[in-house]
CSV table of C-alpha atoms and ligand atoms in Angstrom, one decimal:
chain,number,residue,atom,x,y,z
L,496,UNK,CA,-2.4,20.0,19.9
L,497,UNK,CA,-0.6,17.3,21.8
L,498,UNK,CA,1.4,14.3,20.6
L,499,UNK,CA,1.5,10.7,21.9
L,500,UNK,CA,3.8,7.8,21.2
L,501,UNK,CA,2.6,5.0,19.0
L,502,UNK,CA,3.8,2.6,21.7
L,503,UNK,CA,2.0,4.4,24.5
L,504,UNK,CA,5.0,4.6,26.9
L,505,UNK,CA,5.8,8.3,26.7
L,506,UNK,CA,4.3,11.4,28.2
L,507,UNK,CA,2.2,13.5,25.8
L,508,UNK,CA,4.4,16.1,24.2
L,509,UNK,CA,3.8,19.5,22.6
L,510,UNK,CA,4.4,20.0,18.9
L,511,UNK,CA,7.8,21.6,19.4
L,512,UNK,CA,8.9,19.0,21.9
L,513,UNK,CA,7.9,16.2,19.6
L,514,UNK,CA,9.7,17.9,16.7
L,515,UNK,CA,12.9,18.6,18.7
L,516,UNK,CA,12.9,15.1,20.1
L,517,UNK,CA,12.3,13.2,16.8
L,518,UNK,CA,11.8,9.8,18.2
L,519,UNK,CA,9.7,9.3,21.4
L,520,UNK,CA,11.6,8.1,24.4
L,521,UNK,CA,9.8,4.7,24.4
L,522,UNK,CA,11.1,4.0,20.9
L,523,UNK,CA,7.8,4.8,19.3
L,524,UNK,CA,6.9,7.6,16.9
L,525,UNK,CA,4.9,10.7,17.8
L,526,UNK,CA,1.4,11.1,16.4
L,527,UNK,CA,-1.2,13.7,17.1
L,528,UNK,CA,-3.8,12.8,19.8
L,529,UNK,CA,-6.5,13.6,17.3
L,530,UNK,CA,-6.5,14.5,13.6
L,531,UNK,CA,-7.2,18.1,12.8
L,532,UNK,CA,-9.4,19.0,9.8
L,533,UNK,CA,-9.2,21.9,7.5
L,534,UNK,CA,-12.9,21.6,6.6
L,535,UNK,CA,-13.9,23.6,3.5
L,536,UNK,CA,-10.6,25.4,3.4
L,537,UNK,CA,-9.1,22.5,1.5
L,538,UNK,CA,-10.8,23.7,-1.6
L,539,UNK,CA,-8.7,26.9,-1.4
L,540,UNK,CA,-5.4,25.1,-1.0
L,541,UNK,CA,-5.1,24.5,-4.7
L,542,UNK,CA,-5.2,28.2,-5.4
L,543,UNK,CA,-2.9,29.5,-2.7
L,544,UNK,CA,0.9,29.9,-2.9
L,545,UNK,CA,3.0,27.2,-1.4
L,546,UNK,CA,4.1,29.2,1.7
L,547,UNK,CA,0.5,30.1,2.5
L,548,UNK,CA,-0.7,26.5,2.4
L,549,UNK,CA,2.3,25.4,4.5
L,550,UNK,CA,1.4,28.1,7.1
L,551,UNK,CA,-2.2,26.8,7.4
L,552,UNK,CA,-1.1,23.2,7.7
L,553,UNK,CA,1.5,24.2,10.3
L,554,UNK,CA,-1.2,26.0,12.3
L,555,UNK,CA,-3.4,22.8,12.2
L,556,UNK,CA,-0.6,20.7,13.7
L,557,UNK,CA,1.3,23.2,15.9
L,558,UNK,CA,-1.7,25.2,17.2
L,559,UNK,CA,-0.7,27.8,19.8
L,560,UNK,CA,2.9,26.5,19.9
L,561,UNK,CA,3.8,28.9,17.0
L,562,UNK,CA,2.5,32.5,16.9
L,563,UNK,CA,1.1,33.6,13.5
L,564,UNK,CA,4.2,35.8,13.1
L,565,UNK,CA,6.5,32.8,13.7
L,566,UNK,CA,4.6,30.7,11.3
L,567,UNK,CA,4.9,33.4,8.7
L,568,UNK,CA,8.6,33.8,9.1
L,569,UNK,CA,9.3,30.1,9.1
L,570,UNK,CA,7.2,29.3,6.0
L,571,UNK,CA,8.5,32.4,4.1
L,572,UNK,CA,12.1,31.4,4.8
L,573,UNK,CA,11.3,27.9,3.6
L,574,UNK,CA,9.2,28.6,0.6
L,575,UNK,CA,9.0,32.4,0.0
L,576,UNK,CA,10.6,34.4,-2.8
L,577,UNK,CA,14.1,34.1,-1.1
L,578,UNK,CA,13.8,30.3,-0.7
L,579,UNK,CA,16.4,27.8,-1.9
L,580,UNK,CA,14.0,26.3,-4.5
L,581,UNK,CA,14.5,27.2,-8.1
L,582,UNK,CA,10.9,27.2,-9.1
L,583,UNK,CA,8.4,29.6,-7.6
L,584,UNK,CA,5.8,26.8,-7.6
L,585,UNK,CA,8.2,24.9,-5.3
L,586,UNK,CA,6.6,21.6,-6.6
L,587,UNK,CA,5.7,22.1,-10.3
L,588,UNK,CA,2.9,19.9,-11.7
L,589,UNK,CA,3.4,18.5,-15.2
L,590,UNK,CA,0.6,17.0,-17.2
L,591,UNK,CA,1.5,13.8,-19.0
L,592,UNK,CA,-1.8,12.6,-20.3
L,593,UNK,CA,-5.5,13.3,-20.0
L,594,UNK,CA,-5.5,12.1,-16.4
L,595,UNK,CA,-1.9,11.6,-15.6
L,596,UNK,CA,0.4,14.0,-13.9
L,597,UNK,CA,4.0,14.2,-12.6
L,598,UNK,CA,4.6,16.2,-9.5
L,599,UNK,CA,8.2,17.4,-9.6
L,600,UNK,CA,9.6,17.4,-6.0
L,601,UNK,CA,13.2,17.7,-6.9
L,602,UNK,CA,13.7,21.5,-7.4
L,603,UNK,CA,15.4,22.0,-4.0
L,604,UNK,CA,19.1,22.6,-3.2
L,605,UNK,CA,20.0,18.9,-2.9
L,606,UNK,CA,17.9,17.8,-5.9
L,607,UNK,CA,15.5,15.5,-4.0
L,608,UNK,CA,12.1,15.7,-2.4
L,609,UNK,CA,13.7,15.5,1.1
L,610,UNK,CA,14.6,19.2,0.6
L,611,UNK,CA,11.0,20.2,0.9
L,612,UNK,CA,10.6,19.1,4.5
L,613,UNK,CA,14.2,19.9,5.5
L,614,UNK,CA,13.9,23.5,4.3
L,615,UNK,CA,11.0,23.9,6.8
L,616,UNK,CA,12.6,22.0,9.6
L,617,UNK,CA,15.7,24.3,9.7
L,618,UNK,CA,13.8,27.6,10.4
L,619,UNK,CA,11.5,25.7,12.7
L,620,UNK,CA,14.6,24.5,14.7
L,621,UNK,CA,16.2,27.9,14.6
L,622,UNK,CA,13.0,29.4,16.0
L,623,UNK,CA,12.5,26.9,18.8
L,624,UNK,CA,16.2,26.8,19.8
L,625,UNK,CA,16.5,30.6,19.9
L,626,UNK,CA,13.3,30.8,22.0
L,627,UNK,CA,14.8,28.3,24.4
L,628,UNK,CA,18.4,29.4,24.2
L,629,UNK,CA,19.4,25.8,23.5
L,630,UNK,CA,21.8,23.9,21.2
L,631,UNK,CA,21.0,20.7,19.5
L,632,UNK,CA,22.9,17.6,18.2
L,633,UNK,CA,21.0,16.4,15.1
L,634,UNK,CA,21.7,12.9,13.9
L,635,UNK,CA,20.4,11.5,10.7
L,636,UNK,CA,20.7,8.1,9.1
L,637,UNK,CA,20.5,8.4,5.3
L,638,UNK,CA,19.9,6.0,2.5
L,639,UNK,CA,21.2,8.7,0.2
L,640,UNK,CA,19.0,11.8,0.0
L,641,UNK,CA,18.0,12.7,3.6
L,642,UNK,CA,21.6,13.5,4.5
L,643,UNK,CA,22.2,15.9,1.6
L,644,UNK,CA,18.9,17.7,2.2
L,645,UNK,CA,19.7,18.0,6.0
L,646,UNK,CA,23.2,19.3,5.2
L,647,UNK,CA,21.8,21.9,2.8
L,648,UNK,CA,19.1,23.0,5.2
L,649,UNK,CA,21.1,23.0,8.5
L,650,UNK,CA,24.6,24.1,7.4
L,651,UNK,CA,23.7,27.7,8.4
L,652,UNK,CA,22.0,26.9,11.7
L,653,UNK,CA,24.5,27.9,14.3
L,654,UNK,CA,22.7,26.3,17.2
L,655,UNK,CA,22.8,22.9,15.4
L,656,UNK,CA,25.6,20.3,15.0
L,657,UNK,CA,24.6,17.8,12.3
L,658,UNK,CA,25.9,14.2,12.2
L,659,UNK,CA,25.0,12.3,9.0
L,660,UNK,CA,25.4,8.5,9.0
L,661,UNK,CA,25.6,7.2,5.4
L,662,UNK,CA,26.1,3.6,4.3
L,663,UNK,CA,29.5,3.2,2.7
L,664,UNK,CA,29.4,2.4,-1.0
L,665,UNK,CA,25.6,2.4,-1.1
L,666,UNK,CA,25.0,5.9,-2.2
L,667,UNK,CA,25.7,7.6,-5.6
L,668,UNK,CA,28.7,9.9,-5.9
L,669,UNK,CA,26.5,12.9,-6.3
L,670,UNK,CA,24.5,11.9,-3.2
L,671,UNK,CA,27.7,11.5,-1.1
L,672,UNK,CA,29.2,14.8,-2.2
L,673,UNK,CA,26.1,16.7,-1.0
L,674,UNK,CA,26.9,15.3,2.4
L,675,UNK,CA,30.7,15.5,2.4
L,676,UNK,CA,31.5,18.6,0.4
L,677,UNK,CA,29.5,21.3,2.2
L,678,UNK,CA,32.5,22.9,3.8
L,679,UNK,CA,30.3,23.7,6.8
L,680,UNK,CA,32.0,23.5,10.3
L,681,UNK,CA,28.8,22.2,11.9
L,682,UNK,CA,28.3,19.3,9.5
L,683,UNK,CA,29.9,15.9,10.2
L,684,UNK,CA,29.5,13.2,7.6
L,685,UNK,CA,30.2,9.6,8.8
L,686,UNK,CA,30.6,6.7,6.5
L,687,UNK,CA,29.3,3.5,8.2
L,688,UNK,CA,30.7,0.3,6.9
L,689,UNK,CA,27.3,-1.3,6.4
L,690,UNK,CA,23.8,-0.7,4.9
L,691,UNK,CA,21.1,1.8,5.7
L,692,UNK,CA,19.3,-0.4,8.2
L,693,UNK,CA,22.5,-0.5,10.2
L,694,UNK,CA,22.7,3.3,10.1
L,695,UNK,CA,19.1,3.6,11.2
L,696,UNK,CA,19.6,1.1,14.0
L,697,UNK,CA,22.6,3.1,15.3
L,698,UNK,CA,20.5,6.3,15.4
L,699,UNK,CA,17.8,4.4,17.3
L,700,UNK,CA,20.5,3.1,19.7
L,701,UNK,CA,21.7,6.6,20.4
L,702,UNK,CA,18.1,7.7,21.3
L,703,UNK,CA,17.7,4.6,23.4
L,704,UNK,CA,20.7,5.7,25.6
L,705,UNK,CA,18.8,8.3,27.7
L,706,UNK,CA,21.9,9.6,29.4
L,707,UNK,CA,23.7,10.1,26.1
L,708,UNK,CA,20.6,11.5,24.3
L,709,UNK,CA,20.1,14.0,27.2
L,710,UNK,CA,23.7,15.2,27.4
L,711,UNK,CA,23.9,15.6,23.6
L,712,UNK,CA,20.5,17.3,23.3
L,713,UNK,CA,19.8,14.7,20.6
L,714,UNK,CA,17.3,15.2,17.8
L,715,UNK,CA,16.6,13.3,14.6
L,716,UNK,CA,15.5,14.5,11.2
L,717,UNK,CA,14.6,11.1,9.7
L,718,UNK,CA,11.0,10.7,8.7
L,719,UNK,CA,10.5,9.5,12.2
L,720,UNK,CA,10.3,13.3,12.8
L,721,UNK,CA,6.8,14.5,12.8
L,722,UNK,CA,7.7,17.8,11.2
L,723,UNK,CA,8.9,16.0,8.1
L,724,UNK,CA,5.5,14.4,7.7
L,725,UNK,CA,3.6,17.7,8.3
L,726,UNK,CA,5.8,19.5,5.7
L,727,UNK,CA,5.3,16.9,3.1
L,728,UNK,CA,1.5,16.7,3.5
L,729,UNK,CA,1.4,20.2,2.0
L,730,UNK,CA,2.2,19.2,-1.6
L,731,UNK,CA,-0.4,16.4,-1.4
L,732,UNK,CA,-3.0,18.7,-0.2
L,733,UNK,CA,-2.3,21.5,-2.7
L,734,UNK,CA,-2.1,19.1,-5.6
L,735,UNK,CA,-5.2,17.1,-4.8
L,736,UNK,CA,-7.1,20.3,-4.2
L,737,UNK,CA,-6.0,21.8,-7.5
L,738,UNK,CA,-6.8,18.6,-9.6
L,739,UNK,CA,-10.0,17.5,-7.8
L,740,UNK,CA,-13.0,17.8,-10.1
L,741,UNK,CA,-14.5,17.4,-7.5
L,742,UNK,CA,-13.8,13.7,-7.0
L,743,UNK,CA,-10.7,12.2,-5.4
L,744,UNK,CA,-7.1,12.2,-6.8
L,745,UNK,CA,-4.9,9.2,-6.6
L,746,UNK,CA,-1.1,9.3,-6.0
L,747,UNK,CA,1.8,6.9,-6.7
L,748,UNK,CA,4.6,7.3,-4.2
L,749,UNK,CA,8.1,5.7,-4.6
L,750,UNK,CA,8.5,4.5,-1.0
L,751,UNK,CA,11.2,3.3,1.4
L,752,UNK,CA,10.7,4.5,4.9
L,753,UNK,CA,7.1,5.5,4.0
L,754,UNK,CA,7.4,9.1,5.2
L,755,UNK,CA,6.3,10.5,2.0
L,756,UNK,CA,3.3,8.2,1.5
L,757,UNK,CA,2.2,8.7,5.1
L,758,UNK,CA,2.2,12.4,4.5
L,759,UNK,CA,-0.3,11.8,1.7
L,760,UNK,CA,-2.4,9.9,4.2
L,761,UNK,CA,-2.1,12.9,6.6
L,762,UNK,CA,-3.3,15.2,3.9
L,763,UNK,CA,-6.3,13.0,3.4
L,764,UNK,CA,-7.0,13.2,7.1
L,765,UNK,CA,-6.9,17.0,6.9
L,766,UNK,CA,-9.7,16.6,4.3
L,767,UNK,CA,-7.8,16.7,1.0
L,768,UNK,CA,-9.7,14.9,-1.8
L,769,UNK,CA,-7.3,12.0,-2.0
L,770,UNK,CA,-8.4,8.5,-3.1
L,771,UNK,CA,-5.8,5.8,-3.3
L,772,UNK,CA,-2.1,6.0,-2.5
L,773,UNK,CA,0.1,3.4,-4.3
L,774,UNK,CA,3.2,2.4,-2.3
L,775,UNK,CA,5.8,1.6,-5.0
L,776,UNK,CA,8.9,-0.2,-3.8
L,777,UNK,CA,12.0,-1.6,-5.4
L,778,UNK,CA,13.0,-5.2,-4.6
L,779,UNK,CA,13.3,-4.2,-1.0
L,780,UNK,CA,9.6,-4.7,-0.9
L,781,UNK,CA,8.5,-5.1,2.8
L,782,UNK,CA,5.8,-2.5,2.3
L,783,UNK,CA,4.4,-4.0,-0.9
L,784,UNK,CA,4.4,-7.4,0.8
L,785,UNK,CA,2.8,-6.1,3.9
L,786,UNK,CA,-0.1,-4.5,2.0
L,787,UNK,CA,-0.6,-7.6,-0.1
L,788,UNK,CA,-0.4,-10.2,2.7
L,789,UNK,CA,-0.8,-8.4,6.0
L,790,UNK,CA,2.5,-9.8,7.2
L,791,UNK,CA,5.2,-7.2,7.9
L,792,UNK,CA,8.4,-9.1,7.8
L,793,UNK,CA,12.0,-8.0,7.1
L,794,UNK,CA,14.0,-10.0,4.5
L,795,UNK,CA,17.3,-11.6,5.4
L,796,UNK,CA,19.2,-8.6,4.0
L,797,UNK,CA,18.6,-5.5,2.0
L,798,UNK,CA,19.5,-5.6,-1.6
L,799,UNK,CA,21.5,-2.9,-3.4
L,800,UNK,CA,19.4,-1.6,-6.2
L,801,UNK,CA,19.5,1.2,-8.8
L,802,UNK,CA,17.1,3.2,-6.6
L,803,UNK,CA,19.3,3.2,-3.5
L,804,UNK,CA,17.3,5.8,-1.5
L,805,UNK,CA,14.6,3.1,-1.2
L,806,UNK,CA,17.0,0.2,-0.2
L,807,UNK,CA,15.2,0.0,3.2
L,808,UNK,CA,14.1,-3.1,5.1
L,809,UNK,CA,12.1,-1.5,8.0
L,810,UNK,CA,9.8,1.2,6.8
L,811,UNK,CA,9.6,3.3,10.0
L,812,UNK,CA,6.3,5.0,9.2
L,813,UNK,CA,4.4,1.8,8.8
L,814,UNK,CA,4.3,2.0,12.6
L,815,UNK,CA,2.2,5.2,12.4
L,816,UNK,CA,-0.2,3.5,10.0
L,817,UNK,CA,-0.5,0.5,12.2
L,818,UNK,CA,-1.3,2.7,15.1
L,819,UNK,CA,-3.9,4.7,13.1
L,820,UNK,CA,-5.5,1.5,11.9
L,821,UNK,CA,-5.7,-0.1,15.3
L,822,UNK,CA,-5.8,2.8,17.8
L,823,UNK,CA,-4.0,0.4,20.1
L,824,UNK,CA,-0.6,1.4,21.5
L,825,UNK,CA,-0.2,-1.9,23.3
L,826,UNK,CA,-0.7,-3.8,20.1
L,827,UNK,CA,1.8,-1.7,18.3
L,828,UNK,CA,4.4,-2.0,21.1
L,829,UNK,CA,3.9,-5.8,21.0
L,830,UNK,CA,4.2,-5.9,17.2
L,831,UNK,CA,7.5,-4.0,17.3
L,832,UNK,CA,8.8,-6.3,20.0
L,833,UNK,CA,8.0,-9.2,17.8
L,834,UNK,CA,9.7,-7.5,14.9
L,835,UNK,CA,12.9,-7.0,16.9
L,836,UNK,CA,12.8,-10.5,18.3
L,837,UNK,CA,11.6,-12.7,15.4
L,838,UNK,CA,11.8,-10.4,12.4
L,839,UNK,CA,8.0,-9.9,11.7
L,840,UNK,CA,4.4,-9.6,12.8
L,841,UNK,CA,0.9,-9.9,11.3
L,842,UNK,CA,-1.4,-6.9,11.1
L,843,UNK,CA,-4.8,-7.8,12.5
L,844,UNK,CA,-7.3,-8.4,9.6
L,845,UNK,CA,-9.4,-5.4,10.5
L,846,UNK,CA,-6.3,-3.2,10.5
L,847,UNK,CA,-5.2,-4.6,7.2
L,848,UNK,CA,-8.6,-3.9,5.7
L,849,UNK,CA,-8.5,-0.3,7.1
L,850,UNK,CA,-5.0,0.3,5.5
L,851,UNK,CA,-6.2,-1.1,2.2
L,852,UNK,CA,-9.0,1.5,2.1
L,853,UNK,CA,-6.2,4.0,1.1
L,854,UNK,CA,-3.1,2.1,0.3
L,855,UNK,CA,-2.0,-0.6,-2.1
L,856,UNK,CA,1.5,-1.9,-2.5
L,857,UNK,CA,3.5,-3.1,-5.6
L,858,UNK,CA,7.1,-3.5,-6.4
L,859,UNK,CA,9.4,-3.3,-9.4
L,860,UNK,CA,12.8,-4.8,-9.9
L,861,UNK,CA,15.8,-3.1,-11.5
L,862,UNK,CA,15.1,-4.3,-15.0
L,863,UNK,CA,11.5,-3.0,-14.9
L,864,UNK,CA,12.8,0.3,-13.5
L,865,UNK,CA,15.4,0.8,-16.1
L,866,UNK,CA,12.9,0.0,-18.9
L,867,UNK,CA,10.6,2.6,-17.5
L,868,UNK,CA,13.4,5.3,-17.6
L,869,UNK,CA,13.8,4.4,-21.3
L,870,UNK,CA,10.1,4.4,-22.0
L,871,UNK,CA,9.6,7.8,-20.3
L,872,UNK,CA,12.5,9.3,-22.3
L,873,UNK,CA,11.1,7.9,-25.6
L,874,UNK,CA,7.5,9.0,-25.0
L,875,UNK,CA,8.0,12.2,-23.0
L,876,UNK,CA,11.4,13.4,-24.2
L,877,UNK,CA,12.4,13.9,-20.6
L,878,UNK,CA,14.7,12.1,-18.1
L,879,UNK,CA,13.4,10.7,-14.7
L,880,UNK,CA,15.4,9.4,-11.8
L,881,UNK,CA,15.3,5.7,-11.0
L,882,UNK,CA,13.1,6.2,-7.9
L,883,UNK,CA,10.5,8.0,-9.9
L,884,UNK,CA,10.7,5.2,-12.5
L,885,UNK,CA,9.9,2.7,-9.8
L,886,UNK,CA,6.5,4.4,-9.4
L,887,UNK,CA,5.7,4.1,-13.1
L,888,UNK,CA,6.9,0.5,-13.2
L,889,UNK,CA,5.1,-0.7,-10.1
L,890,UNK,CA,1.9,1.0,-11.0
L,891,UNK,CA,1.7,1.1,-14.8
L,892,UNK,CA,-0.7,3.9,-15.9
L,893,UNK,CA,-4.2,2.6,-15.3
L,894,UNK,CA,-7.0,3.6,-17.6
L,895,UNK,CA,-7.9,6.1,-14.9
L,896,UNK,CA,-11.3,7.7,-14.6
L,897,UNK,CA,-9.8,10.1,-12.2
L,898,UNK,CA,-6.5,12.0,-11.9
L,899,UNK,CA,-3.4,10.0,-11.0
L,900,UNK,CA,-0.3,11.9,-9.8
L,901,UNK,CA,3.1,10.2,-9.9
L,902,UNK,CA,5.7,11.7,-7.6
L,903,UNK,CA,9.1,12.6,-9.0
L,904,UNK,CA,11.3,12.2,-6.0
L,905,UNK,CA,14.8,13.1,-7.2
L,906,UNK,CA,16.6,14.8,-10.1
L,907,UNK,CA,18.0,12.4,-12.7
L,908,UNK,CA,21.4,14.1,-12.3
L,909,UNK,CA,21.8,12.4,-8.9
L,910,UNK,CA,22.0,9.1,-10.7
L,911,UNK,CA,23.8,9.8,-13.9
L,912,UNK,CA,25.2,6.4,-14.6
L,913,UNK,CA,21.8,4.6,-14.4
L,914,UNK,CA,20.0,7.2,-16.4
L,915,UNK,CA,22.7,7.2,-19.1
L,916,UNK,CA,22.6,3.4,-19.4
L,917,UNK,CA,18.8,3.6,-19.9
L,918,UNK,CA,18.7,6.5,-22.3
L,919,UNK,CA,22.2,7.2,-23.7
L,920,UNK,CA,21.9,10.7,-22.2
L,921,UNK,CA,23.9,11.8,-19.3
L,922,UNK,CA,21.9,14.3,-17.2
L,923,UNK,CA,24.0,17.3,-16.3
L,924,UNK,CA,24.0,18.8,-12.8
L,925,UNK,CA,21.9,22.0,-12.7
L,926,UNK,CA,24.0,25.2,-12.6
L,927,UNK,CA,23.3,25.9,-8.9
L,928,UNK,CA,25.4,22.8,-7.9
L,929,UNK,CA,27.6,22.4,-11.0
L,930,UNK,CA,30.8,22.8,-8.8
L,931,UNK,CA,29.9,19.8,-6.6
L,932,UNK,CA,32.9,17.8,-7.9
L,933,UNK,CA,35.3,20.6,-7.4
L,934,UNK,CA,34.7,21.0,-3.7
L,935,UNK,CA,36.9,19.0,-1.2
L,936,UNK,CA,35.2,16.2,0.7
L,937,UNK,CA,35.3,15.7,4.5
L,938,UNK,CA,34.1,12.4,5.9
L,939,UNK,CA,34.9,10.2,8.9
L,940,UNK,CA,34.8,6.4,8.5
L,941,UNK,CA,33.4,4.2,11.3
L,942,UNK,CA,32.3,0.6,11.8
L,943,UNK,CA,28.6,-0.2,12.4
L,944,UNK,CA,29.0,0.4,16.1
L,945,UNK,CA,26.9,2.8,18.1
L,946,UNK,CA,29.6,3.3,20.7
L,947,UNK,CA,32.1,4.5,18.1
L,948,UNK,CA,29.5,7.0,16.8
L,949,UNK,CA,28.8,8.2,20.3
L,950,UNK,CA,32.5,8.8,20.9
L,951,UNK,CA,32.7,11.0,17.8
L,952,UNK,CA,29.6,13.0,18.8
L,953,UNK,CA,30.9,13.5,22.3
L,954,UNK,CA,34.1,14.9,20.9
L,955,UNK,CA,32.6,17.1,18.2
L,956,UNK,CA,29.2,18.3,19.3
L,957,UNK,CA,29.1,21.8,20.7
L,958,UNK,CA,25.8,20.8,22.4
L,959,UNK,CA,27.5,18.2,24.6
L,960,UNK,CA,27.3,19.0,28.3
Q,1041,PLP,C1,13.8,9.0,0.5
Q,1041,PLP,C2,13.4,8.8,-0.9
Q,1041,PLP,C3,12.3,8.0,-1.3
Q,1041,PLP,C4,11.5,7.2,-0.3
Q,1041,PLP,O1,10.8,8.1,0.6
Q,1041,PLP,P1,10.3,7.6,1.9
Q,1041,PLP,O2,9.6,8.7,2.6
Q,1041,PLP,O3,11.5,7.1,2.7
Q,1041,PLP,O4,9.3,6.5,1.6
Q,1041,PLP,C5,12.0,7.9,-2.7
Q,1041,PLP,N1,12.8,8.5,-3.6
Q,1041,PLP,C6,13.9,9.3,-3.3
Q,1041,PLP,C7,14.6,9.9,-4.4
Q,1041,PLP,C8,14.2,9.4,-1.9
Q,1041,PLP,O5,15.3,10.2,-1.6
């Protein structure tokens, strides 16, 4: 299986090269040259344990790049009995009504769904780096949860130095502490005096500097990284297969960078019985607008909302969707030039129609979101995080004639103030991280300036040559 760039300007790469690189050298995102299919095996996916399904999906996308023994070791470390997850199901499925379900993706060490992919990426990196006797500088821009999940997963990877760029004052205390209080020598948290989009732009600028990227052995674990998408497709596949009767299953996905929702699309490509995928956004609604109008256009500035992990203007993975819908790398490259120059582009009508076969988009503002946290508590007696609530608010439960699965993307204890305001109940941190507030924080503060970040990486990364 080989990978090409959505912008057509990079040499085809192997699975491990695409994963170690993160972003393609032409600024595009790696996608498989052809979609693999699991054929009739998808029916079994709902019956197998999580690690087993992950291994089959990894085989579909990595092919001969990973031996069966390597796949087994990697998926067992990520999801086996000794994993960092506190539920053996990894992603427990909770029935809410006759046809409504909640998929709990927040049982990992940093209490957000980002753990699920990051716990797989760490052993995958360790394997590839040991095989190549190489070190890596991993950079990660975070709107709140990717950073914590990357820290938890990579803090024990001795061939990796991790640099996390977080937007100052735009993440919750609990989110920040997962990044700053690990105590790990290979973890470097950097507070950037701006918003998430500025952090993401710095990461892209580091990759665009070929000399710097080469000397630092730079890699990225944002959802630009293909391994993230592959790892996340596993829970869509397993859940759809388990609930399909035998018709399709719909999903509602709280979305920002669209990595999670695109993983659902990938599961569908593998053959999973998936119908529609709802892209639920907060007031930073570029995705909802794009699906409604066909125009992908960034707003003047990103708004700070109560679902901060989705305060994102440019949803990186929309590029993969546009590429899939057009099959035209030149068109994608042109669209993203227009986005950089004039702030937007129009998807061709045929491409928009193709996207709408699977995706719809809807948004919910903070008031709607808070009301949904309250409603859920009153009706279900349980607390949900604000991101999860955006899903329910943007796609109010339809009188579904087929199963609808709402994704719960973070633990409510990551956003205690908002949840307490909406319900009167302050969600406690789970025992496994109850000491989060007792640990010392270590964090550097920098302006939104790629050169300043480069200087810090040069100084601190052990991969630098
Ligand atoms: C990252 C995140 C999202 C959005 O996921 P994308 O893959 O960026 O669309 C939603 N909810 C939470 C809690 C997150 O951390």
